[in-house]
Amino acid sequence: MKKIIISIIVIAALAVGGLFLLQNVNLNRLGTDVYYTQIQGQGKKLEDKIDSGEILVRYEYELPAFDKNGQQKTLKFSAPKLLREKAYLSLFVKEEKNVTSYQEVTKAELPAKASQYLK
């Protein structure tokens, strides 16, 4: 009986820990390279019509981005809203050019070599 209770407690703890992990970890950022860029311009407005007739608007950006060593790549990504002009972003990139996620950062959070190129 004691072993059954301990097993149930361990399984419950693993389930709670797994749920916590899923809620607090962005799986789109696992195994990615991080590049840094600055928003320049308003992006290209794209509209998609879905089956219900609703129109979804997103904005596509193609900007130069730099890794922590200052290596440059031109990356294309989209956002569901117009991003703030001159905002600094960290872009999470898989397979060389596939941006899976982004996050706004401050200039102080930029690596030194990337910061040199982003004014």
mmCIF file of C-alpha atoms in Angstrom:
data_model
loop_
_atom_site.group_PDB
_atom_site.id
_atom_site.type_symbol
_atom_site.label_atom_id
_atom_site.label_comp_id
_atom_site.label_asym_id
_atom_site.label_seq_id
_atom_site.Cartn_x
_atom_site.Cartn_y
_atom_site.Cartn_z
ATOM 1 C CA MET A 1 0.000 0.000 0.000
ATOM 2 C CA LYS A 2 2.844 2.354 0.868
ATOM 3 C CA LYS A 3 4.473 1.766 -2.552
ATOM 4 C CA ILE A 4 1.224 2.599 -4.353
ATOM 5 C CA ILE A 5 0.842 5.904 -2.489
ATOM 6 C CA ILE A 6 4.466 6.851 -3.215
ATOM 7 C CA SER A 7 3.983 5.954 -6.896
ATOM 8 C CA ILE A 8 0.842 8.111 -7.131
ATOM 9 C CA ILE A 9 2.657 11.056 -5.501
ATOM 10 C CA VAL A 10 5.610 10.716 -7.900
ATOM 11 C CA ILE A 11 3.317 10.526 -10.953
ATOM 12 C CA ALA A 12 1.334 13.560 -9.758
ATOM 13 C CA ALA A 13 4.559 15.541 -9.192
ATOM 14 C CA LEU A 14 5.795 14.658 -12.696
ATOM 15 C CA ALA A 15 2.459 15.693 -14.213
ATOM 16 C CA VAL A 16 2.456 19.048 -12.385
ATOM 17 C CA GLY A 17 6.104 19.633 -13.335
ATOM 18 C CA GLY A 18 5.359 18.817 -16.980
ATOM 19 C CA LEU A 19 2.432 21.235 -17.079
ATOM 20 C CA PHE A 20 4.573 23.963 -15.501
ATOM 21 C CA LEU A 21 7.302 23.356 -18.078
ATOM 22 C CA LEU A 22 4.864 23.527 -21.011
ATOM 23 C CA GLN A 23 3.388 26.801 -19.777
ATOM 24 C CA ASN A 24 6.712 28.548 -19.152
ATOM 25 C CA VAL A 25 8.951 27.346 -21.978
ATOM 26 C CA ASN A 26 8.490 28.582 -25.536
ATOM 27 C CA LEU A 27 9.135 25.452 -27.599
ATOM 28 C CA ASN A 28 9.686 27.595 -30.720
ATOM 29 C CA ARG A 29 12.914 28.872 -29.148
ATOM 30 C CA LEU A 30 14.512 25.515 -28.316
ATOM 31 C CA GLY A 31 17.507 24.664 -30.486
ATOM 32 C CA THR A 32 17.560 28.009 -32.291
ATOM 33 C CA ASP A 33 20.246 30.522 -33.172
ATOM 34 C CA VAL A 34 19.635 34.071 -31.926
ATOM 35 C CA TYR A 35 20.011 37.077 -34.223
ATOM 36 C CA TYR A 36 19.388 40.735 -33.421
ATOM 37 C CA THR A 37 17.787 43.389 -35.601
ATOM 38 C CA GLN A 38 16.140 46.791 -35.442
ATOM 39 C CA ILE A 39 12.766 47.559 -36.994
ATOM 40 C CA GLN A 40 13.108 49.906 -39.965
ATOM 41 C CA GLY A 41 9.959 50.825 -41.824
ATOM 42 C CA GLN A 42 6.412 49.635 -41.438
ATOM 43 C CA GLY A 43 6.678 46.233 -43.040
ATOM 44 C CA LYS A 44 4.616 44.886 -45.892
ATOM 45 C CA LYS A 45 0.932 44.481 -45.028
ATOM 46 C CA LEU A 46 -0.431 41.033 -45.930
ATOM 47 C CA GLU A 47 -4.086 40.073 -45.755
ATOM 48 C CA ASP A 48 -5.377 36.495 -45.709
ATOM 49 C CA LYS A 49 -9.033 35.553 -45.947
ATOM 50 C CA ILE A 50 -10.021 32.495 -43.912
ATOM 51 C CA ASP A 51 -12.979 30.156 -44.512
ATOM 52 C CA SER A 52 -15.311 32.119 -42.226
ATOM 53 C CA GLY A 53 -14.774 35.218 -44.379
ATOM 54 C CA GLU A 54 -12.722 37.003 -41.735
ATOM 55 C CA ILE A 55 -9.618 38.816 -42.978
ATOM 56 C CA LEU A 56 -6.424 38.279 -41.019
ATOM 57 C CA VAL A 57 -3.795 41.002 -41.265
ATOM 58 C CA ARG A 58 -0.092 40.451 -40.646
ATOM 59 C CA TYR A 59 3.021 42.437 -41.427
ATOM 60 C CA GLU A 60 6.080 40.998 -43.147
ATOM 61 C CA TYR A 61 9.574 42.339 -42.493
ATOM 62 C CA GLU A 62 12.845 41.610 -44.284
ATOM 63 C CA LEU A 63 15.730 43.088 -42.321
ATOM 64 C CA PRO A 64 19.463 42.640 -41.791
ATOM 65 C CA ALA A 65 20.170 40.793 -38.549
ATOM 66 C CA PHE A 66 23.380 40.070 -36.643
ATOM 67 C CA ASP A 67 24.393 37.232 -34.352
ATOM 68 C CA LYS A 68 26.436 37.681 -31.166
ATOM 69 C CA ASN A 69 29.654 37.587 -33.231
ATOM 70 C CA GLY A 70 28.516 40.297 -35.650
ATOM 71 C CA GLN A 71 27.832 37.935 -38.569
ATOM 72 C CA GLN A 72 25.066 39.361 -40.795
ATOM 73 C CA LYS A 73 22.097 37.630 -42.403
ATOM 74 C CA THR A 74 19.007 39.037 -44.047
ATOM 75 C CA LEU A 75 15.978 37.458 -42.391
ATOM 76 C CA LYS A 76 12.309 37.531 -43.320
ATOM 77 C CA PHE A 77 9.593 37.166 -40.678
ATOM 78 C CA SER A 78 6.020 38.245 -40.045
ATOM 79 C CA ALA A 79 4.150 39.677 -37.073
ATOM 80 C CA PRO A 80 0.426 39.852 -36.315
ATOM 81 C CA LYS A 81 0.699 43.594 -35.651
ATOM 82 C CA LEU A 82 2.718 46.558 -36.803
ATOM 83 C CA LEU A 83 5.962 46.549 -34.841
ATOM 84 C CA ARG A 84 7.301 49.676 -33.166
ATOM 85 C CA GLU A 85 9.684 51.681 -35.364
ATOM 86 C CA LYS A 86 13.338 51.511 -34.171
ATOM 87 C CA ALA A 87 12.557 48.671 -31.716
ATOM 88 C CA TYR A 88 15.327 46.123 -31.167
ATOM 89 C CA LEU A 89 14.358 42.475 -31.569
ATOM 90 C CA SER A 90 15.977 39.164 -30.873
ATOM 91 C CA LEU A 91 15.002 36.706 -33.603
ATOM 92 C CA PHE A 92 15.056 32.976 -32.932
ATOM 93 C CA VAL A 93 16.143 31.194 -36.125
ATOM 94 C CA LYS A 94 16.067 27.506 -37.094
ATOM 95 C CA GLU A 95 17.577 25.974 -40.197
ATOM 96 C CA GLU A 96 19.472 29.073 -41.314
ATOM 97 C CA LYS A 97 16.564 31.368 -42.266
ATOM 98 C CA ASN A 98 13.355 30.166 -40.604
ATOM 99 C CA VAL A 99 12.407 32.691 -37.877
ATOM 100 C CA THR A 100 10.298 30.776 -35.357
ATOM 101 C CA SER A 101 9.849 33.494 -32.740
ATOM 102 C CA TYR A 102 10.897 37.019 -31.814
ATOM 103 C CA GLN A 103 11.076 39.168 -28.705
ATOM 104 C CA GLU A 104 11.631 42.889 -28.194
ATOM 105 C CA VAL A 105 14.816 43.696 -26.263
ATOM 106 C CA THR A 106 16.529 46.877 -25.080
ATOM 107 C CA LYS A 107 19.753 48.223 -26.576
ATOM 108 C CA ALA A 108 21.542 47.265 -23.336
ATOM 109 C CA GLU A 109 20.560 43.603 -23.889
ATOM 110 C CA LEU A 110 22.237 43.465 -27.317
ATOM 111 C CA PRO A 111 25.605 41.697 -27.558
ATOM 112 C CA ALA A 112 28.454 44.167 -28.111
ATOM 113 C CA LYS A 113 29.281 43.104 -31.678
ATOM 114 C CA ALA A 114 25.640 43.121 -32.810
ATOM 115 C CA SER A 115 25.116 46.497 -31.134
ATOM 116 C CA GLN A 116 27.911 48.029 -33.231
ATOM 117 C CA TYR A 117 25.906 47.410 -36.399
ATOM 118 C CA LEU A 118 22.474 48.366 -35.033
ATOM 119 C CA LYS A 119 22.256 52.107 -34.469
#
